[in-house]
């Protein structure tokens, strides 16, 4: 009884600390990178409640937050940004997938896990991996390895990209485009772009979700290549609601004050998402995946990051 009571006390303290840290991330004092580090620190110390499904909570909060951001996006800007960068979006996706195919075989690496990492790098990180994995009958450990690789690189991107952007004196628009093309997960794209500025955030969110629409054809093609089940594709439905939010804000401009509030709340909620993502990353998980998945992820990320940056700065 005493042991059970002690465990209950420990669990209670974990929940209180975790909730307080999450609420702190809603304040302006915690930036996106700080939230990620805070979550990672709690996970490393074992202060994350073990009976809570952090992954499911993150997925739901991220979806709602992105929908909320739609209320702050100008429809004309969204269309122009997507159409103007259509070639870059499509080219970067197929370049990354093709390079992933070549590097996976060059490294003599598991082709299923390699394809998941390439898909996550090419489109939108965890969402793409979650959509493609069941379509190609990926095993749980293959999916987990790909997700761990992408999440680690996402964490680095939050710190690295804004620093590079300021070093190169990139405009808000250029940085928004670059972060949307070269950073894996939507949450990290939004976090990095938000740290750079509101205009960068709006451009990055729009282009990133335009890329995310490619999940559908890529998952279908993947199912055919790997002999998987096309009916098992998991689609991120929040993209449709995001577009609906943009349309509502455009058609009903008299509620602009409400839309501005929703946009600001969504930005803070995304910081909480990064805290939750950090809480799901541990040193043990990173070690378990081994060097090859991370090496493949880094090589793909470096290739798409450098080539897209050169294109945006010198050829766009």
mmCIF file of C-alpha atoms in Angstrom:
data_model
loop_
_atom_site.group_PDB
_atom_site.id
_atom_site.type_symbol
_atom_site.label_atom_id
_atom_site.label_comp_id
_atom_site.label_asym_id
_atom_site.label_seq_id
_atom_site.Cartn_x
_atom_site.Cartn_y
_atom_site.Cartn_z
ATOM 1 C CA UNK A 1 0.000 0.000 0.000
ATOM 2 C CA UNK A 2 2.834 2.382 0.892
ATOM 3 C CA UNK A 3 4.588 1.678 -2.429
ATOM 4 C CA UNK A 4 1.369 2.227 -4.361
ATOM 5 C CA UNK A 5 0.760 5.482 -2.485
ATOM 6 C CA UNK A 6 4.298 6.675 -3.291
ATOM 7 C CA UNK A 7 3.811 5.916 -6.993
ATOM 8 C CA UNK A 8 0.572 7.863 -6.981
ATOM 9 C CA UNK A 9 2.348 10.816 -5.355
ATOM 10 C CA UNK A 10 5.115 10.659 -7.972
ATOM 11 C CA UNK A 11 2.581 10.535 -10.810
ATOM 12 C CA UNK A 12 0.710 13.461 -9.293
ATOM 13 C CA UNK A 13 3.895 15.545 -9.061
ATOM 14 C CA UNK A 14 4.799 14.638 -12.647
ATOM 15 C CA UNK A 15 1.404 15.812 -13.867
ATOM 16 C CA UNK A 16 1.562 19.077 -11.917
ATOM 17 C CA UNK A 17 5.081 19.890 -13.176
ATOM 18 C CA UNK A 18 4.167 18.922 -16.750
ATOM 19 C CA UNK A 19 0.945 20.956 -16.773
ATOM 20 C CA UNK A 20 2.678 24.016 -15.270
ATOM 21 C CA UNK A 21 5.430 23.780 -17.905
ATOM 22 C CA UNK A 22 2.814 23.498 -20.660
ATOM 23 C CA UNK A 23 0.925 26.524 -19.353
ATOM 24 C CA UNK A 24 4.182 28.468 -19.167
ATOM 25 C CA UNK A 25 4.609 27.862 -22.903
ATOM 26 C CA UNK A 26 1.396 29.799 -23.505
ATOM 27 C CA UNK A 27 3.090 32.948 -22.213
ATOM 28 C CA UNK A 28 5.260 35.253 -24.383
ATOM 29 C CA UNK A 29 8.269 34.428 -22.189
ATOM 30 C CA UNK A 30 8.802 31.036 -23.842
ATOM 31 C CA UNK A 31 9.903 30.898 -27.497
ATOM 32 C CA UNK A 32 9.525 27.907 -29.797
ATOM 33 C CA UNK A 33 13.111 26.620 -29.304
ATOM 34 C CA UNK A 34 12.838 27.123 -25.542
ATOM 35 C CA UNK A 35 9.591 25.127 -25.488
ATOM 36 C CA UNK A 36 11.239 22.249 -27.339
ATOM 37 C CA UNK A 37 14.198 22.219 -24.946
ATOM 38 C CA UNK A 38 11.860 22.404 -21.955
ATOM 39 C CA UNK A 39 9.899 19.386 -23.158
ATOM 40 C CA UNK A 40 13.078 17.441 -23.914
ATOM 41 C CA UNK A 41 14.451 18.275 -20.446
ATOM 42 C CA UNK A 42 11.326 16.976 -18.710
ATOM 43 C CA UNK A 43 11.445 13.800 -20.820
ATOM 44 C CA UNK A 44 15.125 13.253 -19.980
ATOM 45 C CA UNK A 45 14.406 13.728 -16.262
ATOM 46 C CA UNK A 46 11.495 11.292 -16.420
ATOM 47 C CA UNK A 47 8.938 13.951 -15.520
ATOM 48 C CA UNK A 48 6.536 13.227 -18.372
ATOM 49 C CA UNK A 49 3.349 11.437 -17.183
ATOM 50 C CA UNK A 50 3.676 7.891 -18.494
ATOM 51 C CA UNK A 51 -0.082 7.287 -18.572
ATOM 52 C CA UNK A 52 -0.756 10.202 -20.953
ATOM 53 C CA UNK A 53 -0.806 9.727 -24.725
ATOM 54 C CA UNK A 54 1.418 12.703 -25.564
ATOM 55 C CA UNK A 55 1.588 11.782 -29.271
ATOM 56 C CA UNK A 56 -2.197 11.849 -29.710
ATOM 57 C CA UNK A 57 -2.479 15.102 -27.738
ATOM 58 C CA UNK A 58 0.222 16.721 -29.893
ATOM 59 C CA UNK A 59 -1.472 15.640 -33.111
ATOM 60 C CA UNK A 60 -4.841 17.099 -32.090
ATOM 61 C CA UNK A 61 -3.444 20.372 -30.748
ATOM 62 C CA UNK A 62 -1.275 20.819 -33.851
ATOM 63 C CA UNK A 63 -4.281 20.302 -36.135
ATOM 64 C CA UNK A 64 -6.412 22.826 -34.247
ATOM 65 C CA UNK A 65 -3.554 25.332 -34.121
ATOM 66 C CA UNK A 66 -2.921 25.196 -37.862
ATOM 67 C CA UNK A 67 -6.636 25.645 -38.555
ATOM 68 C CA UNK A 68 -6.551 28.712 -36.298
ATOM 69 C CA UNK A 69 -3.623 30.146 -38.241
ATOM 70 C CA UNK A 70 -5.807 30.044 -41.348
ATOM 71 C CA UNK A 71 -7.887 32.914 -39.970
ATOM 72 C CA UNK A 72 -4.816 35.163 -40.188
ATOM 73 C CA UNK A 73 -3.872 34.301 -43.781
ATOM 74 C CA UNK A 74 -4.845 36.609 -46.634
ATOM 75 C CA UNK A 75 -6.398 34.544 -49.439
ATOM 76 C CA UNK A 76 -4.649 36.539 -52.183
ATOM 77 C CA UNK A 77 -1.272 36.142 -50.497
ATOM 78 C CA UNK A 78 -1.898 32.421 -50.030
ATOM 79 C CA UNK A 79 -2.751 31.854 -53.689
ATOM 80 C CA UNK A 80 0.135 33.969 -54.965
ATOM 81 C CA UNK A 81 2.678 32.302 -52.677
ATOM 82 C CA UNK A 82 1.526 28.816 -53.666
ATOM 83 C CA UNK A 83 1.333 29.425 -57.413
ATOM 84 C CA UNK A 84 4.556 31.441 -57.593
ATOM 85 C CA UNK A 85 6.475 28.678 -55.835
ATOM 86 C CA UNK A 86 4.700 25.735 -57.470
ATOM 87 C CA UNK A 87 7.766 24.685 -59.466
ATOM 88 C CA UNK A 88 9.973 24.832 -56.378
ATOM 89 C CA UNK A 89 7.448 22.795 -54.361
ATOM 90 C CA UNK A 90 7.100 20.031 -56.952
ATOM 91 C CA UNK A 91 10.785 19.998 -57.897
ATOM 92 C CA UNK A 92 11.955 19.757 -54.289
ATOM 93 C CA UNK A 93 9.577 16.869 -53.547
ATOM 94 C CA UNK A 94 10.693 14.705 -56.462
ATOM 95 C CA UNK A 95 14.351 15.678 -56.040
ATOM 96 C CA UNK A 96 14.265 14.560 -52.380
ATOM 97 C CA UNK A 97 12.420 11.307 -53.101
ATOM 98 C CA UNK A 98 14.784 10.442 -55.955
ATOM 99 C CA UNK A 99 17.874 11.238 -53.905
ATOM 100 C CA UNK A 100 16.433 9.239 -51.019
ATOM 101 C CA UNK A 101 16.070 6.211 -53.291
ATOM 102 C CA UNK A 102 19.701 6.497 -54.419
ATOM 103 C CA UNK A 103 21.178 7.108 -50.954
ATOM 104 C CA UNK A 104 19.157 4.314 -49.331
ATOM 105 C CA UNK A 105 20.700 1.811 -51.712
ATOM 106 C CA UNK A 106 24.157 3.365 -51.487
ATOM 107 C CA UNK A 107 24.058 3.027 -47.693
ATOM 108 C CA UNK A 108 22.628 -0.525 -47.994
ATOM 109 C CA UNK A 109 19.851 0.586 -45.698
ATOM 110 C CA UNK A 110 16.369 -0.856 -45.174
ATOM 111 C CA UNK A 111 14.397 0.419 -48.196
ATOM 112 C CA UNK A 112 11.091 0.798 -46.321
ATOM 113 C CA UNK A 113 12.569 2.956 -43.545
ATOM 114 C CA UNK A 114 14.599 4.843 -46.154
ATOM 115 C CA UNK A 115 11.462 5.638 -48.136
ATOM 116 C CA UNK A 116 9.680 6.834 -44.989
ATOM 117 C CA UNK A 117 12.564 9.179 -44.117
ATOM 118 C CA UNK A 118 12.663 10.466 -47.707
ATOM 119 C CA UNK A 119 8.881 11.014 -47.702
ATOM 120 C CA UNK A 120 9.052 12.882 -44.405
ATOM 121 C CA UNK A 121 11.874 15.076 -45.705
ATOM 122 C CA UNK A 122 10.189 15.674 -49.057
ATOM 123 C CA UNK A 123 6.704 16.605 -47.862
ATOM 124 C CA UNK A 124 5.840 17.346 -44.243
ATOM 125 C CA UNK A 125 7.704 15.240 -41.730
ATOM 126 C CA UNK A 126 5.663 13.178 -39.302
ATOM 127 C CA UNK A 127 2.372 13.697 -41.141
ATOM 128 C CA UNK A 128 3.819 12.281 -44.364
ATOM 129 C CA UNK A 129 5.393 9.346 -42.551
ATOM 130 C CA UNK A 130 2.101 8.606 -40.764
ATOM 131 C CA UNK A 131 0.265 8.685 -44.101
ATOM 132 C CA UNK A 132 2.751 6.626 -46.115
ATOM 133 C CA UNK A 133 3.609 4.004 -43.447
ATOM 134 C CA UNK A 134 0.319 2.036 -43.509
ATOM 135 C CA UNK A 135 0.129 2.332 -47.301
ATOM 136 C CA UNK A 136 3.442 0.451 -47.683
ATOM 137 C CA UNK A 137 2.838 -1.951 -44.758
ATOM 138 C CA UNK A 138 5.706 -0.497 -42.727
ATOM 139 C CA UNK A 139 6.407 -2.168 -39.384
ATOM 140 C CA UNK A 140 6.076 -0.221 -36.141
ATOM 141 C CA UNK A 141 9.836 -0.104 -35.565
ATOM 142 C CA UNK A 142 10.437 1.174 -39.115
ATOM 143 C CA UNK A 143 7.871 3.943 -38.623
ATOM 144 C CA UNK A 144 9.241 4.810 -35.180
ATOM 145 C CA UNK A 145 12.807 5.029 -36.540
ATOM 146 C CA UNK A 146 11.767 7.372 -39.354
ATOM 147 C CA UNK A 147 9.759 9.554 -36.964
ATOM 148 C CA UNK A 148 12.622 9.746 -34.450
ATOM 149 C CA UNK A 149 15.046 10.790 -37.202
ATOM 150 C CA UNK A 150 12.733 13.510 -38.496
ATOM 151 C CA UNK A 151 11.926 14.836 -35.023
ATOM 152 C CA UNK A 152 15.608 15.152 -34.125
ATOM 153 C CA UNK A 153 16.342 17.160 -37.281
ATOM 154 C CA UNK A 154 13.227 19.268 -36.695
ATOM 155 C CA UNK A 155 14.614 20.182 -33.301
ATOM 156 C CA UNK A 156 17.891 21.328 -34.839
ATOM 157 C CA UNK A 157 16.021 23.344 -37.504
ATOM 158 C CA UNK A 158 14.284 25.477 -34.891
ATOM 159 C CA UNK A 159 17.634 26.892 -33.799
ATOM 160 C CA UNK A 160 19.608 26.673 -37.043
ATOM 161 C CA UNK A 161 17.278 28.190 -39.637
ATOM 162 C CA UNK A 162 16.502 31.568 -37.992
ATOM 163 C CA UNK A 163 20.223 31.988 -37.269
ATOM 164 C CA UNK A 164 21.127 31.327 -40.914
ATOM 165 C CA UNK A 165 18.309 33.579 -42.102
ATOM 166 C CA UNK A 166 19.580 36.513 -40.042
ATOM 167 C CA UNK A 167 23.187 35.801 -41.010
ATOM 168 C CA UNK A 168 22.265 35.991 -44.706
ATOM 169 C CA UNK A 169 19.916 38.922 -44.099
ATOM 170 C CA UNK A 170 17.062 37.068 -45.794
ATOM 171 C CA UNK A 171 13.773 38.856 -46.343
ATOM 172 C CA UNK A 172 10.641 37.714 -44.499
ATOM 173 C CA UNK A 173 9.255 36.311 -47.747
ATOM 174 C CA UNK A 174 12.408 34.411 -48.731
ATOM 175 C CA UNK A 175 12.830 32.929 -45.275
ATOM 176 C CA UNK A 176 9.182 31.842 -45.216
ATOM 177 C CA UNK A 177 9.620 30.041 -48.544
ATOM 178 C CA UNK A 178 12.921 28.441 -47.522
ATOM 179 C CA UNK A 179 11.685 27.178 -44.148
ATOM 180 C CA UNK A 180 8.558 25.701 -45.776
ATOM 181 C CA UNK A 181 10.665 23.846 -48.341
ATOM 182 C CA UNK A 182 13.588 22.703 -46.198
ATOM 183 C CA UNK A 183 12.173 21.989 -42.724
ATOM 184 C CA UNK A 184 10.358 18.691 -42.282
ATOM 185 C CA UNK A 185 7.429 19.043 -39.879
ATOM 186 C CA UNK A 186 4.756 21.750 -40.067
ATOM 187 C CA UNK A 187 5.186 22.457 -36.355
ATOM 188 C CA UNK A 188 8.893 23.253 -36.741
ATOM 189 C CA UNK A 189 8.262 25.255 -39.921
ATOM 190 C CA UNK A 190 5.782 27.398 -38.017
ATOM 191 C CA UNK A 191 8.081 27.644 -34.999
ATOM 192 C CA UNK A 192 11.117 28.773 -37.021
ATOM 193 C CA UNK A 193 9.110 31.144 -39.225
ATOM 194 C CA UNK A 194 7.283 32.611 -36.239
ATOM 195 C CA UNK A 195 10.620 33.394 -34.616
ATOM 196 C CA UNK A 196 11.640 35.212 -37.819
ATOM 197 C CA UNK A 197 8.492 37.329 -38.199
ATOM 198 C CA UNK A 198 4.743 37.345 -38.882
ATOM 199 C CA UNK A 199 5.099 37.700 -42.661
ATOM 200 C CA UNK A 200 7.518 34.771 -42.757
ATOM 201 C CA UNK A 201 5.038 32.776 -40.676
ATOM 202 C CA UNK A 202 2.137 33.387 -43.064
ATOM 203 C CA UNK A 203 4.178 32.574 -46.178
ATOM 204 C CA UNK A 204 5.730 29.487 -44.603
ATOM 205 C CA UNK A 205 2.417 28.082 -43.362
ATOM 206 C CA UNK A 206 0.730 28.521 -46.730
ATOM 207 C CA UNK A 207 3.529 26.925 -48.765
ATOM 208 C CA UNK A 208 4.067 24.112 -46.264
ATOM 209 C CA UNK A 209 0.407 23.100 -46.402
ATOM 210 C CA UNK A 210 0.503 23.304 -50.200
ATOM 211 C CA UNK A 211 3.341 20.770 -50.018
ATOM 212 C CA UNK A 212 1.313 18.651 -47.612
ATOM 213 C CA UNK A 213 -1.355 18.144 -50.285
ATOM 214 C CA UNK A 214 1.201 15.992 -52.102
ATOM 215 C CA UNK A 215 0.805 13.381 -49.367
ATOM 216 C CA UNK A 216 -2.151 11.935 -51.277
ATOM 217 C CA UNK A 217 -0.444 11.182 -54.642
ATOM 218 C CA UNK A 218 2.875 10.201 -53.016
ATOM 219 C CA UNK A 219 1.139 7.747 -50.657
ATOM 220 C CA UNK A 220 -0.828 6.233 -53.526
ATOM 221 C CA UNK A 221 2.274 5.807 -55.690
ATOM 222 C CA UNK A 222 4.187 4.400 -52.705
ATOM 223 C CA UNK A 223 1.445 1.817 -52.141
ATOM 224 C CA UNK A 224 1.712 0.690 -55.758
ATOM 225 C CA UNK A 225 5.527 0.497 -55.714
ATOM 226 C CA UNK A 226 5.741 -1.370 -52.400
ATOM 227 C CA UNK A 227 2.673 -3.519 -52.993
ATOM 228 C CA UNK A 228 0.799 -1.979 -50.071
ATOM 229 C CA UNK A 229 -2.839 -1.167 -49.437
ATOM 230 C CA UNK A 230 -4.067 2.100 -50.965
ATOM 231 C CA UNK A 231 -7.095 2.033 -48.638
ATOM 232 C CA UNK A 232 -4.884 2.401 -45.560
ATOM 233 C CA UNK A 233 -3.627 5.888 -46.373
ATOM 234 C CA UNK A 234 -4.007 8.300 -43.435
ATOM 235 C CA UNK A 235 -4.789 11.789 -44.707
ATOM 236 C CA UNK A 236 -4.296 15.005 -42.677
ATOM 237 C CA UNK A 237 -7.841 16.386 -42.855
ATOM 238 C CA UNK A 238 -6.881 19.591 -41.029
ATOM 239 C CA UNK A 239 -5.547 20.948 -44.348
ATOM 240 C CA UNK A 240 -9.110 21.242 -45.654
ATOM 241 C CA UNK A 241 -10.261 23.057 -42.517
ATOM 242 C CA UNK A 242 -7.244 25.373 -42.775
ATOM 243 C CA UNK A 243 -8.354 26.349 -46.293
ATOM 244 C CA UNK A 244 -11.909 26.806 -44.992
ATOM 245 C CA UNK A 245 -10.636 29.144 -42.257
ATOM 246 C CA UNK A 246 -8.884 31.281 -44.903
ATOM 247 C CA UNK A 247 -12.114 31.408 -46.924
ATOM 248 C CA UNK A 248 -14.246 32.359 -43.901
ATOM 249 C CA UNK A 249 -11.864 35.201 -42.984
ATOM 250 C CA UNK A 250 -12.038 36.410 -46.590
ATOM 251 C CA UNK A 251 -15.827 36.207 -46.961
ATOM 252 C CA UNK A 252 -16.692 37.587 -43.500
ATOM 253 C CA UNK A 253 -14.195 40.407 -42.906
ATOM 254 C CA UNK A 254 -16.434 42.072 -40.310
ATOM 255 C CA UNK A 255 -15.090 39.641 -37.690
ATOM 256 C CA UNK A 256 -11.454 40.614 -38.154
ATOM 257 C CA UNK A 257 -10.986 41.273 -34.433
ATOM 258 C CA UNK A 258 -12.000 37.678 -33.693
ATOM 259 C CA UNK A 259 -9.728 36.322 -36.429
ATOM 260 C CA UNK A 260 -6.751 38.263 -35.058
ATOM 261 C CA UNK A 261 -7.367 36.781 -31.615
ATOM 262 C CA UNK A 262 -7.629 33.246 -33.022
ATOM 263 C CA UNK A 263 -4.426 33.760 -34.981
ATOM 264 C CA UNK A 264 -2.503 34.911 -31.891
ATOM 265 C CA UNK A 265 -3.886 32.088 -29.732
ATOM 266 C CA UNK A 266 -2.948 29.574 -32.416
ATOM 267 C CA UNK A 267 0.630 30.866 -32.483
ATOM 268 C CA UNK A 268 0.938 30.288 -28.743
ATOM 269 C CA UNK A 269 -0.722 26.875 -29.002
ATOM 270 C CA UNK A 270 1.924 25.883 -31.543
ATOM 271 C CA UNK A 271 4.614 26.690 -28.988
ATOM 272 C CA UNK A 272 2.869 24.239 -26.652
ATOM 273 C CA UNK A 273 2.925 21.695 -29.513
ATOM 274 C CA UNK A 274 6.700 22.037 -29.711
ATOM 275 C CA UNK A 275 6.887 21.528 -25.952
ATOM 276 C CA UNK A 276 4.906 18.293 -26.343
ATOM 277 C CA UNK A 277 7.108 17.190 -29.255
ATOM 278 C CA UNK A 278 10.185 17.800 -27.105
ATOM 279 C CA UNK A 279 8.595 15.729 -24.347
ATOM 280 C CA UNK A 280 8.463 12.796 -26.754
ATOM 281 C CA UNK A 281 12.176 12.918 -27.617
ATOM 282 C CA UNK A 282 14.646 11.101 -25.376
ATOM 283 C CA UNK A 283 18.312 10.200 -25.676
ATOM 284 C CA UNK A 284 17.336 6.519 -25.536
ATOM 285 C CA UNK A 285 15.080 6.891 -28.587
ATOM 286 C CA UNK A 286 17.793 8.659 -30.553
ATOM 287 C CA UNK A 287 20.375 5.986 -29.728
ATOM 288 C CA UNK A 288 17.982 3.136 -30.536
ATOM 289 C CA UNK A 289 17.610 4.211 -34.167
ATOM 290 C CA UNK A 290 21.347 3.767 -34.864
ATOM 291 C CA UNK A 291 23.580 5.896 -37.136
ATOM 292 C CA UNK A 292 22.303 4.986 -40.623
ATOM 293 C CA UNK A 293 18.775 6.496 -40.398
ATOM 294 C CA UNK A 294 20.149 9.757 -39.009
ATOM 295 C CA UNK A 295 22.931 9.817 -41.609
ATOM 296 C CA UNK A 296 20.382 9.370 -44.400
ATOM 297 C CA UNK A 297 18.163 12.058 -42.872
ATOM 298 C CA UNK A 298 21.018 14.532 -42.531
ATOM 299 C CA UNK A 299 22.227 13.950 -46.102
ATOM 300 C CA UNK A 300 18.738 14.452 -47.540
ATOM 301 C CA UNK A 301 18.110 17.482 -45.339
ATOM 302 C CA UNK A 302 21.441 19.087 -46.261
ATOM 303 C CA UNK A 303 20.783 18.497 -49.967
ATOM 304 C CA UNK A 304 17.304 20.026 -50.007
ATOM 305 C CA UNK A 305 18.285 22.793 -47.578
ATOM 306 C CA UNK A 306 21.302 23.975 -49.573
ATOM 307 C CA UNK A 307 19.825 23.602 -53.075
ATOM 308 C CA UNK A 308 16.561 25.366 -52.157
ATOM 309 C CA UNK A 309 18.461 28.164 -50.418
ATOM 310 C CA UNK A 310 20.672 28.751 -53.472
ATOM 311 C CA UNK A 311 17.626 28.716 -55.762
ATOM 312 C CA UNK A 312 15.665 31.181 -53.601
ATOM 313 C CA UNK A 313 18.562 33.609 -53.182
ATOM 314 C CA UNK A 314 19.925 33.579 -56.725
ATOM 315 C CA UNK A 315 17.385 32.229 -59.198
ATOM 316 C CA UNK A 316 13.910 33.121 -57.908
#
